[in-house]
Amino acid sequence: MHRFSRNALPQHSVQRKILVPLYAFARASEPLDDTPLEQIGTTGVLPDHYRPHYVYFTVQGNSMDNGTETGIQDGDTLVADTSDLNARAGHIYLWDIPSVGPCIKKLGWTAELGDCLISLNPEHRPFIPLEGARPIGRVVGKLLPSGTVVFLR
């Protein structure tokens, strides 16, 4: 049996992570209530992937899971850029919606509804709670357990 000390490991194999607040839950389902985005602990981010204006949160629900490898799944930890508050069509945002709470939706437009918030999962209908809705930040990636951020395109 071999025993390794931390000092015996190659320097590149031990990377320190920056601890950041982890929030839960932003809904990726039909909004149900106005539960606030609450801190549930911390998570580690590699220094090269850390930005002070990022917020990290856990997803609850499947409305943003479109069945592809880039879909947002229940339990994913996402990263939102809180310096990007100029909501633009076609981008996914973490929204704060009065009487709904935090949720993840894509800003879009349909002929039937006009401007609306859209799910990536076609089983979920678009909705229009834009009255008073404000973006908390644009979703820019997923945080992996390794502390690496995989940026979305």
GROMACS .gro file of N, CA and C in nm:
model
  459
    1MET      N    1   0.084  -0.116   0.000
    1MET     CA    2   0.000   0.000   0.000
    1MET      C    3   0.090   0.124   0.000
    2HIS      N    4   0.059   0.216  -0.087
    2HIS     CA    5   0.135   0.339  -0.096
    2HIS      C    6   0.063   0.450  -0.021
    3ARG      N    7   0.140   0.533   0.042
    3ARG     CA    8   0.082   0.650   0.109
    3ARG      C    9   0.144   0.774   0.047
    4PHE      N   10   0.060   0.867   0.014
    4PHE     CA   11   0.107   0.991  -0.048
    4PHE      C   12   0.076   1.107   0.044
    5SER      N   13   0.170   1.194   0.056
    5SER     CA   14   0.143   1.318   0.128
    5SER      C   15   0.113   1.425   0.024
    6ARG      N   16   0.050   1.529   0.067
    6ARG     CA   17   0.018   1.639  -0.023
    6ARG      C   18   0.145   1.695  -0.086
    7ASN      N   19   0.255   1.695  -0.012
    7ASN     CA   20   0.381   1.747  -0.065
    7ASN      C   21   0.441   1.656  -0.170
    8ALA      N   22   0.404   1.528  -0.172
    8ALA     CA   23   0.459   1.434  -0.268
    8ALA      C   24   0.389   1.442  -0.404
    9LEU      N   25   0.274   1.507  -0.409
    9LEU     CA   26   0.202   1.516  -0.535
    9LEU      C   27   0.264   1.622  -0.624
   10PRO      N   28   0.264   1.600  -0.755
   10PRO     CA   29   0.314   1.703  -0.845
   10PRO      C   30   0.236   1.833  -0.825
   11GLN      N   31   0.303   1.945  -0.835
   11GLN     CA   32   0.241   2.076  -0.810
   11GLN      C   33   0.119   2.100  -0.898
   12HIS      N   34   0.125   2.056  -1.026
   12HIS     CA   35   0.014   2.082  -1.117
   12HIS      C   36  -0.111   2.001  -1.082
   13SER      N   37  -0.099   1.895  -1.001
   13SER     CA   38  -0.215   1.812  -0.971
   13SER      C   39  -0.297   1.866  -0.852
   14VAL      N   40  -0.242   1.961  -0.779
   14VAL     CA   41  -0.312   2.018  -0.665
   14VAL      C   42  -0.341   2.164  -0.698
   15GLN      N   43  -0.466   2.193  -0.728
   15GLN     CA   44  -0.504   2.330  -0.758
   15GLN      C   45  -0.598   2.381  -0.651
   16ARG      N   46  -0.563   2.491  -0.596
   16ARG     CA   47  -0.648   2.552  -0.495
   16ARG      C   48  -0.768   2.616  -0.563
   17LYS      N   49  -0.880   2.607  -0.495
   17LYS     CA   50  -1.003   2.666  -0.547
   17LYS      C   51  -1.041   2.787  -0.463
   18ILE      N   52  -1.109   2.878  -0.526
   18ILE     CA   53  -1.165   2.994  -0.457
   18ILE      C   54  -1.304   2.955  -0.411
   19LEU      N   55  -1.333   2.970  -0.283
   19LEU     CA   56  -1.467   2.940  -0.232
   19LEU      C   57  -1.559   3.058  -0.259
   20VAL      N   58  -1.674   3.027  -0.318
   20VAL     CA   59  -1.773   3.130  -0.352
   20VAL      C   60  -1.909   3.085  -0.298
   21PRO      N   61  -2.000   3.179  -0.274
   21PRO     CA   62  -2.134   3.140  -0.229
   21PRO      C   63  -2.206   3.058  -0.335
   22LEU      N   64  -2.280   2.957  -0.291
   22LEU     CA   65  -2.363   2.876  -0.379
   22LEU      C   66  -2.508   2.899  -0.339
   23TYR      N   67  -2.590   2.933  -0.437
   23TYR     CA   68  -2.731   2.963  -0.413
   23TYR      C   69  -2.820   2.852  -0.468
   24ALA      N   70  -2.938   2.837  -0.409
   24ALA     CA   71  -3.037   2.741  -0.457
   24ALA      C   72  -3.173   2.802  -0.432
   25PHE      N   73  -3.268   2.767  -0.496
   25PHE     CA   74  -3.275   2.702  -0.624
   25PHE      C   75  -3.332   2.801  -0.721
   26ALA      N   76  -3.277   2.809  -0.839
   26ALA     CA   77  -3.341   2.886  -0.945
   26ALA      C   78  -3.424   2.786  -1.022
   27ARG      N   79  -3.547   2.817  -1.043
   27ARG     CA   80  -3.637   2.722  -1.108
   27ARG      C   81  -3.613   2.715  -1.258
   28ALA      N   82  -3.606   2.592  -1.305
   28ALA     CA   83  -3.608   2.565  -1.449
   28ALA      C   84  -3.728   2.475  -1.470
   29SER      N   85  -3.842   2.526  -1.426
   29SER     CA   86  -3.969   2.455  -1.438
   29SER      C   87  -4.076   2.563  -1.440
   30GLU      N   88  -4.199   2.522  -1.432
   30GLU     CA   89  -4.304   2.623  -1.424
   30GLU      C   90  -4.291   2.693  -1.289
   31PRO      N   91  -4.280   2.825  -1.287
   31PRO     CA   92  -4.268   2.895  -1.160
   31PRO      C   93  -4.387   2.867  -1.070
   32LEU      N   94  -4.360   2.842  -0.943
   32LEU     CA   95  -4.466   2.805  -0.851
   32LEU      C   96  -4.489   2.906  -0.740
   33ASP      N   97  -4.383   2.967  -0.692
   33ASP     CA   98  -4.398   3.059  -0.580
   33ASP      C   99  -4.285   3.162  -0.586
   34ASP      N  100  -4.278   3.246  -0.484
   34ASP     CA  101  -4.177   3.352  -0.486
   34ASP      C  102  -4.062   3.321  -0.392
   35THR      N  103  -4.021   3.193  -0.384
   35THR     CA  104  -3.908   3.155  -0.301
   35THR      C  105  -3.785   3.232  -0.347
   36PRO      N  106  -3.717   3.301  -0.257
   36PRO     CA  107  -3.601   3.380  -0.299
   36PRO      C  108  -3.479   3.292  -0.328
   37LEU      N  109  -3.385   3.350  -0.397
   37LEU     CA  110  -3.258   3.284  -0.420
   37LEU      C  111  -3.180   3.292  -0.290
   38GLU      N  112  -3.159   3.180  -0.225
   38GLU     CA  113  -3.095   3.178  -0.094
   38GLU      C  114  -2.963   3.106  -0.099
   39GLN      N  115  -2.866   3.156  -0.022
   39GLN     CA  116  -2.737   3.091  -0.015
   39GLN      C  117  -2.750   2.961   0.064
   40ILE      N  118  -2.696   2.851   0.006
   40ILE     CA  119  -2.704   2.721   0.074
   40ILE      C  120  -2.567   2.669   0.116
   41GLY      N  121  -2.463   2.740   0.082
   41GLY     CA  122  -2.330   2.695   0.117
   41GLY      C  123  -2.227   2.762   0.028
   42THR      N  124  -2.118   2.691   0.006
   42THR     CA  125  -2.014   2.742  -0.082
   42THR      C  126  -1.975   2.633  -0.181
   43THR      N  127  -1.907   2.674  -0.286
   43THR     CA  128  -1.854   2.582  -0.385
   43THR      C  129  -1.718   2.635  -0.427
   44GLY      N  130  -1.637   2.549  -0.487
   44GLY     CA  131  -1.503   2.587  -0.526
   44GLY      C  132  -1.492   2.613  -0.675
   45VAL      N  133  -1.420   2.721  -0.709
   45VAL     CA  134  -1.398   2.759  -0.848
   45VAL      C  135  -1.248   2.776  -0.868
   46LEU      N  136  -1.195   2.721  -0.976
   46LEU     CA  137  -1.054   2.740  -1.006
   46LEU      C  138  -1.026   2.888  -1.031
   47PRO      N  139  -0.911   2.938  -0.987
   47PRO     CA  140  -0.881   3.081  -1.001
   47PRO      C  141  -0.894   3.133  -1.144
   48ASP      N  142  -0.856   3.055  -1.244
   48ASP     CA  143  -0.865   3.100  -1.383
   48ASP      C  144  -1.009   3.116  -1.431
   49HIS      N  145  -1.103   3.058  -1.358
   49HIS     CA  146  -1.244   3.062  -1.398
   49HIS      C  147  -1.326   3.154  -1.309
   50TYR      N  148  -1.265   3.212  -1.209
   50TYR     CA  149  -1.335   3.299  -1.114
   50TYR      C  150  -1.346   3.441  -1.167
   51ARG      N  151  -1.463   3.500  -1.150
   51ARG     CA  152  -1.486   3.642  -1.177
   51ARG      C  153  -1.571   3.694  -1.061
   52PRO      N  154  -1.535   3.810  -1.005
   52PRO     CA  155  -1.609   3.860  -0.888
   52PRO      C  156  -1.755   3.892  -0.917
   53HIS      N  157  -1.791   3.913  -1.042
   53HIS     CA  158  -1.930   3.947  -1.077
   53HIS      C  159  -2.012   3.825  -1.119
   54TYR      N  160  -1.960   3.704  -1.098
   54TYR     CA  161  -2.036   3.584  -1.126
   54TYR      C  162  -2.113   3.541  -1.000
   55VAL      N  163  -2.230   3.483  -1.022
   55VAL     CA  164  -2.307   3.421  -0.915
   55VAL      C  165  -2.330   3.276  -0.955
   56TYR      N  166  -2.322   3.186  -0.856
   56TYR     CA  167  -2.329   3.041  -0.880
   56TYR      C  168  -2.455   2.988  -0.813
   57PHE      N  169  -2.534   2.911  -0.886
   57PHE     CA  170  -2.661   2.864  -0.832
   57PHE      C  171  -2.697   2.727  -0.887
   58THR      N  172  -2.777   2.655  -0.809
   58THR     CA  173  -2.821   2.522  -0.845
   58THR      C  174  -2.958   2.530  -0.913
   59VAL      N  175  -2.977   2.448  -1.014
   59VAL     CA  176  -3.101   2.446  -1.093
   59VAL      C  177  -3.198   2.344  -1.035
   60GLN      N  178  -3.325   2.380  -1.035
   60GLN     CA  179  -3.431   2.287  -0.996
   60GLN      C  180  -3.533   2.282  -1.108
   61GLY      N  181  -3.553   2.165  -1.165
   61GLY     CA  182  -3.652   2.148  -1.271
   61GLY      C  183  -3.588   2.114  -1.405
   62ASN      N  184  -3.673   2.088  -1.503
   62ASN     CA  185  -3.623   2.041  -1.633
   62ASN      C  186  -3.668   2.125  -1.752
   63SER      N  187  -3.722   2.243  -1.730
   63SER     CA  188  -3.775   2.318  -1.844
   63SER      C  189  -3.666   2.371  -1.937
   64MET      N  190  -3.541   2.372  -1.890
   64MET     CA  191  -3.433   2.419  -1.976
   64MET      C  192  -3.349   2.302  -2.030
   65ASP      N  193  -3.398   2.181  -2.013
   65ASP     CA  194  -3.330   2.062  -2.064
   65ASP      C  195  -3.391   2.026  -2.199
   66ASN      N  196  -3.318   2.055  -2.305
   66ASN     CA  197  -3.368   2.029  -2.440
   66ASN      C  198  -3.322   1.894  -2.494
   67GLY      N  199  -3.264   1.810  -2.408
   67GLY     CA  200  -3.224   1.676  -2.450
   67GLY      C  201  -3.088   1.670  -2.517
   68THR      N  202  -3.017   1.782  -2.524
   68THR     CA  203  -2.883   1.781  -2.583
   68THR      C  204  -2.780   1.789  -2.472
   69GLU      N  205  -2.653   1.771  -2.508
   69GLU     CA  206  -2.548   1.779  -2.406
   69GLU      C  207  -2.532   1.920  -2.351
   70THR      N  208  -2.582   2.019  -2.420
   70THR     CA  209  -2.574   2.157  -2.371
   70THR      C  210  -2.699   2.198  -2.295
   71GLY      N  211  -2.796   2.108  -2.284
   71GLY     CA  212  -2.918   2.139  -2.208
   71GLY      C  213  -2.887   2.161  -2.061
   72ILE      N  214  -2.971   2.238  -1.997
   72ILE     CA  215  -2.956   2.266  -1.854
   72ILE      C  216  -3.044   2.168  -1.779
   73GLN      N  217  -2.980   2.086  -1.695
   73GLN     CA  218  -3.051   1.978  -1.628
   73GLN      C  219  -3.074   2.009  -1.481
   74ASP      N  220  -3.174   1.943  -1.426
   74ASP     CA  221  -3.205   1.952  -1.284
   74ASP      C  222  -3.079   1.915  -1.205
   75GLY      N  223  -3.038   2.000  -1.111
   75GLY     CA  224  -2.921   1.973  -1.030
   75GLY      C  225  -2.792   2.036  -1.081
   76ASP      N  226  -2.791   2.087  -1.204
   76ASP     CA  227  -2.672   2.154  -1.255
   76ASP      C  228  -2.641   2.277  -1.170
   77THR      N  229  -2.514   2.311  -1.161
   77THR     CA  230  -2.474   2.437  -1.101
   77THR      C  231  -2.437   2.530  -1.215
   78LEU      N  232  -2.509   2.641  -1.224
   78LEU     CA  233  -2.487   2.737  -1.333
   78LEU      C  234  -2.416   2.860  -1.283
   79VAL      N  235  -2.363   2.934  -1.378
   79VAL     CA  236  -2.290   3.057  -1.352
   79VAL      C  237  -2.360   3.169  -1.428
   80ALA      N  238  -2.395   3.276  -1.356
   80ALA     CA  239  -2.458   3.391  -1.420
   80ALA      C  240  -2.367   3.512  -1.403
   81ASP      N  241  -2.354   3.590  -1.509
   81ASP     CA  242  -2.274   3.711  -1.508
   81ASP      C  243  -2.364   3.828  -1.468
   82THR      N  244  -2.347   3.875  -1.344
   82THR     CA  245  -2.434   3.981  -1.292
   82THR      C  246  -2.398   4.118  -1.348
   83SER      N  247  -2.291   4.127  -1.427
   83SER     CA  248  -2.259   4.255  -1.490
   83SER      C  249  -2.331   4.270  -1.624
   84ASP      N  250  -2.397   4.164  -1.670
   84ASP     CA  251  -2.471   4.166  -1.797
   84ASP      C  252  -2.620   4.167  -1.768
   85LEU      N  253  -2.674   4.285  -1.750
   85LEU     CA  254  -2.816   4.300  -1.715
   85LEU      C  255  -2.899   4.356  -1.829
   86ASN      N  256  -2.839   4.376  -1.944
   86ASN     CA  257  -2.909   4.428  -2.061
   86ASN      C  258  -2.967   4.309  -2.137
   87ALA      N  259  -3.084   4.263  -2.093
   87ALA     CA  260  -3.145   4.141  -2.150
   87ALA      C  261  -3.165   4.155  -2.300
   88ARG      N  262  -3.114   4.055  -2.372
   88ARG     CA  263  -3.125   4.052  -2.516
   88ARG      C  264  -3.191   3.922  -2.560
   89ALA      N  265  -3.275   3.932  -2.662
   89ALA     CA  266  -3.345   3.815  -2.714
   89ALA      C  267  -3.243   3.709  -2.755
   90GLY      N  268  -3.278   3.584  -2.726
   90GLY     CA  269  -3.194   3.472  -2.763
   90GLY      C  270  -3.095   3.431  -2.655
   91HIS      N  271  -3.086   3.507  -2.547
   91HIS     CA  272  -2.994   3.474  -2.438
   91HIS      C  273  -3.072   3.422  -2.318
   92ILE      N  274  -3.006   3.337  -2.240
   92ILE     CA  275  -3.066   3.280  -2.119
   92ILE      C  276  -3.022   3.364  -2.000
   93TYR      N  277  -3.118   3.396  -1.915
   93TYR     CA  278  -3.091   3.478  -1.797
   93TYR      C  279  -3.147   3.412  -1.673
   94LEU      N  280  -3.087   3.447  -1.561
   94LEU     CA  281  -3.144   3.421  -1.431
   94LEU      C  282  -3.230   3.543  -1.402
   95TRP      N  283  -3.359   3.521  -1.388
   95TRP     CA  284  -3.457   3.629  -1.372
   95TRP      C  285  -3.507   3.636  -1.229
   96ASP      N  286  -3.537   3.756  -1.185
   96ASP     CA  287  -3.611   3.778  -1.061
   96ASP      C  288  -3.747   3.830  -1.103
   97ILE      N  289  -3.850   3.752  -1.076
   97ILE     CA  290  -3.984   3.788  -1.121
   97ILE      C  291  -4.075   3.801  -1.000
   98PRO      N  292  -4.134   3.921  -0.978
   98PRO     CA  293  -4.222   3.939  -0.862
   98PRO      C  294  -4.332   3.835  -0.859
   99SER      N  295  -4.358   3.784  -0.741
   99SER     CA  296  -4.458   3.681  -0.712
   99SER      C  297  -4.431   3.548  -0.782
  100VAL      N  298  -4.314   3.534  -0.844
  100VAL     CA  299  -4.273   3.408  -0.906
  100VAL      C  300  -4.144   3.359  -0.843
  101GLY      N  301  -4.048   3.448  -0.824
  101GLY     CA  302  -3.919   3.412  -0.768
  101GLY      C  303  -3.815   3.398  -0.877
  102PRO      N  304  -3.698   3.348  -0.842
  102PRO     CA  305  -3.591   3.334  -0.941
  102PRO      C  306  -3.618   3.217  -1.034
  103CYS      N  307  -3.596   3.240  -1.162
  103CYS     CA  308  -3.608   3.130  -1.259
  103CYS      C  309  -3.515   3.157  -1.376
  104ILE      N  310  -3.489   3.051  -1.449
  104ILE     CA  311  -3.399   3.056  -1.564
  104ILE      C  312  -3.484   3.045  -1.689
  105LYS      N  313  -3.476   3.143  -1.775
  105LYS     CA  314  -3.551   3.140  -1.900
  105LYS      C  315  -3.475   3.217  -2.007
  106LYS      N  316  -3.506   3.183  -2.129
  106LYS     CA  317  -3.451   3.252  -2.245
  106LYS      C  318  -3.546   3.364  -2.284
  107LEU      N  319  -3.493   3.481  -2.309
  107LEU     CA  320  -3.577   3.592  -2.356
  107LEU      C  321  -3.605   3.570  -2.504
  108GLY      N  322  -3.733   3.569  -2.538
  108GLY     CA  323  -3.769   3.542  -2.677
  108GLY      C  324  -3.893   3.616  -2.720
  109TRP      N  325  -3.944   3.574  -2.833
  109TRP     CA  326  -4.063   3.636  -2.891
  109TRP      C  327  -4.139   3.528  -2.966
  110THR      N  328  -4.272   3.529  -2.950
  110THR     CA  329  -4.357   3.442  -3.031
  110THR      C  330  -4.466   3.527  -3.093
  111ALA      N  331  -4.519   3.482  -3.206
  111ALA     CA  332  -4.626   3.556  -3.273
  111ALA      C  333  -4.749   3.567  -3.185
  112GLU      N  334  -4.774   3.463  -3.108
  112GLU     CA  335  -4.893   3.459  -3.021
  112GLU      C  336  -4.879   3.551  -2.900
  113LEU      N  337  -4.759   3.553  -2.838
  113LEU     CA  338  -4.742   3.624  -2.711
  113LEU      C  339  -4.661   3.752  -2.721
  114GLY      N  340  -4.586   3.769  -2.828
  114GLY     CA  341  -4.492   3.882  -2.835
  114GLY      C  342  -4.370   3.849  -2.749
  115ASP      N  343  -4.317   3.950  -2.679
  115ASP     CA  344  -4.203   3.926  -2.591
  115ASP      C  345  -4.243   3.833  -2.478
  116CYS      N  346  -4.160   3.733  -2.453
  116CYS     CA  347  -4.194   3.636  -2.348
  116CYS      C  348  -4.067   3.564  -2.302
  117LEU      N  349  -4.084   3.486  -2.197
  117LEU     CA  350  -3.975   3.404  -2.146
  117LEU      C  351  -4.001   3.261  -2.191
  118ILE      N  352  -3.897   3.200  -2.248
  118ILE     CA  353  -3.912   3.072  -2.315
  118ILE      C  354  -3.827   2.966  -2.248
  119SER      N  355  -3.881   2.845  -2.239
  119SER     CA  356  -3.807   2.728  -2.192
  119SER      C  357  -3.742   2.661  -2.312
  120LEU      N  358  -3.632   2.592  -2.292
  120LEU     CA  359  -3.568   2.517  -2.400
  120LEU      C  360  -3.637   2.383  -2.422
  121ASN      N  361  -3.702   2.331  -2.317
  121ASN     CA  362  -3.776   2.206  -2.326
  121ASN      C  363  -3.911   2.236  -2.391
  122PRO      N  364  -3.941   2.178  -2.509
  122PRO     CA  365  -4.065   2.211  -2.580
  122PRO      C  366  -4.192   2.169  -2.505
  123GLU      N  367  -4.179   2.087  -2.400
  123GLU     CA  368  -4.297   2.048  -2.322
  123GLU      C  369  -4.345   2.160  -2.230
  124HIS      N  370  -4.266   2.266  -2.216
  124HIS     CA  371  -4.303   2.378  -2.129
  124HIS      C  372  -4.338   2.499  -2.215
  125ARG      N  373  -4.452   2.559  -2.183
  125ARG     CA  374  -4.502   2.672  -2.261
  125ARG      C  375  -4.431   2.801  -2.223
  126PRO      N  376  -4.416   2.894  -2.321
  126PRO     CA  377  -4.363   3.026  -2.289
  126PRO      C  378  -4.460   3.100  -2.197
  127PHE      N  379  -4.410   3.197  -2.123
  127PHE     CA  380  -4.500   3.278  -2.042
  127PHE      C  381  -4.454   3.422  -2.042
  128ILE      N  382  -4.542   3.511  -1.996
  128ILE     CA  383  -4.517   3.654  -2.007
  128ILE      C  384  -4.517   3.725  -1.872
  129PRO      N  385  -4.438   3.688  -1.778
  129PRO     CA  386  -4.438   3.763  -1.653
  129PRO      C  387  -4.338   3.878  -1.659
  130LEU      N  388  -4.331   3.946  -1.772
  130LEU     CA  389  -4.230   4.049  -1.788
  130LEU      C  390  -4.258   4.174  -1.705
  131GLU      N  391  -4.380   4.192  -1.657
  131GLU     CA  392  -4.413   4.307  -1.574
  131GLU      C  393  -4.334   4.298  -1.443
  132GLY      N  394  -4.237   4.384  -1.429
  132GLY     CA  395  -4.155   4.385  -1.309
  132GLY      C  396  -4.041   4.284  -1.309
  133ALA      N  397  -4.033   4.200  -1.413
  133ALA     CA  398  -3.924   4.102  -1.420
  133ALA      C  399  -3.793   4.176  -1.446
  134ARG      N  400  -3.689   4.129  -1.379
  134ARG     CA  401  -3.558   4.190  -1.402
  134ARG      C  402  -3.452   4.080  -1.406
  135PRO      N  403  -3.357   4.094  -1.498
  135PRO     CA  404  -3.251   3.994  -1.502
  135PRO      C  405  -3.155   4.014  -1.384
  136ILE      N  406  -3.114   3.903  -1.323
  136ILE     CA  407  -3.012   3.904  -1.219
  136ILE      C  408  -2.876   3.890  -1.286
  137GLY      N  409  -2.873   3.818  -1.399
  137GLY     CA  410  -2.750   3.800  -1.475
  137GLY      C  411  -2.771   3.704  -1.589
  138ARG      N  412  -2.685   3.716  -1.690
  138ARG     CA  413  -2.692   3.626  -1.806
  138ARG      C  414  -2.621   3.497  -1.772
  139VAL      N  415  -2.685   3.384  -1.801
  139VAL     CA  416  -2.625   3.254  -1.775
  139VAL      C  417  -2.512   3.235  -1.876
  140VAL      N  418  -2.390   3.216  -1.824
  140VAL     CA  419  -2.273   3.206  -1.911
  140VAL      C  420  -2.210   3.068  -1.913
  141GLY      N  421  -2.246   2.981  -1.817
  141GLY     CA  422  -2.185   2.849  -1.817
  141GLY      C  423  -2.231   2.760  -1.705
  142LYS      N  424  -2.173   2.640  -1.704
  142LYS     CA  425  -2.197   2.541  -1.598
  142LYS      C  426  -2.070   2.525  -1.518
  143LEU      N  427  -2.084   2.512  -1.387
  143LEU     CA  428  -1.971   2.486  -1.300
  143LEU      C  429  -1.961   2.335  -1.277
  144LEU      N  430  -1.847   2.278  -1.312
  144LEU     CA  431  -1.823   2.136  -1.291
  144LEU      C  432  -1.767   2.113  -1.151
  145PRO      N  433  -1.780   1.991  -1.098
  145PRO     CA  434  -1.726   1.962  -0.964
  145PRO      C  435  -1.576   1.991  -0.952
  146SER      N  436  -1.504   1.988  -1.064
  146SER     CA  437  -1.360   2.016  -1.062
  146SER      C  438  -1.330   2.163  -1.036
  147GLY      N  439  -1.434   2.249  -1.042
  147GLY     CA  440  -1.412   2.394  -1.026
  147GLY      C  441  -1.396   2.466  -1.157
  148THR      N  442  -1.406   2.392  -1.267
  148THR     CA  443  -1.395   2.447  -1.400
  148THR      C  444  -1.531   2.497  -1.446
  149VAL      N  445  -1.533   2.611  -1.513
  149VAL     CA  446  -1.656   2.660  -1.574
  149VAL      C  447  -1.654   2.624  -1.722
  150VAL      N  448  -1.758   2.553  -1.767
  150VAL     CA  449  -1.774   2.522  -1.908
  150VAL      C  450  -1.867   2.630  -1.962
  151PHE      N  451  -1.812   2.718  -2.045
  151PHE     CA  452  -1.889   2.831  -2.093
  151PHE      C  453  -1.985   2.789  -2.203
  152LEU      N  454  -2.106   2.844  -2.199
  152LEU     CA  455  -2.208   2.817  -2.300
  152LEU      C  456  -2.180   2.904  -2.421
  153ARG      N  457  -2.221   2.856  -2.533
  153ARG     CA  458  -2.204   2.934  -2.656
  153ARG      C  459  -2.323   3.021  -2.680
   0.00000   0.00000   0.00000
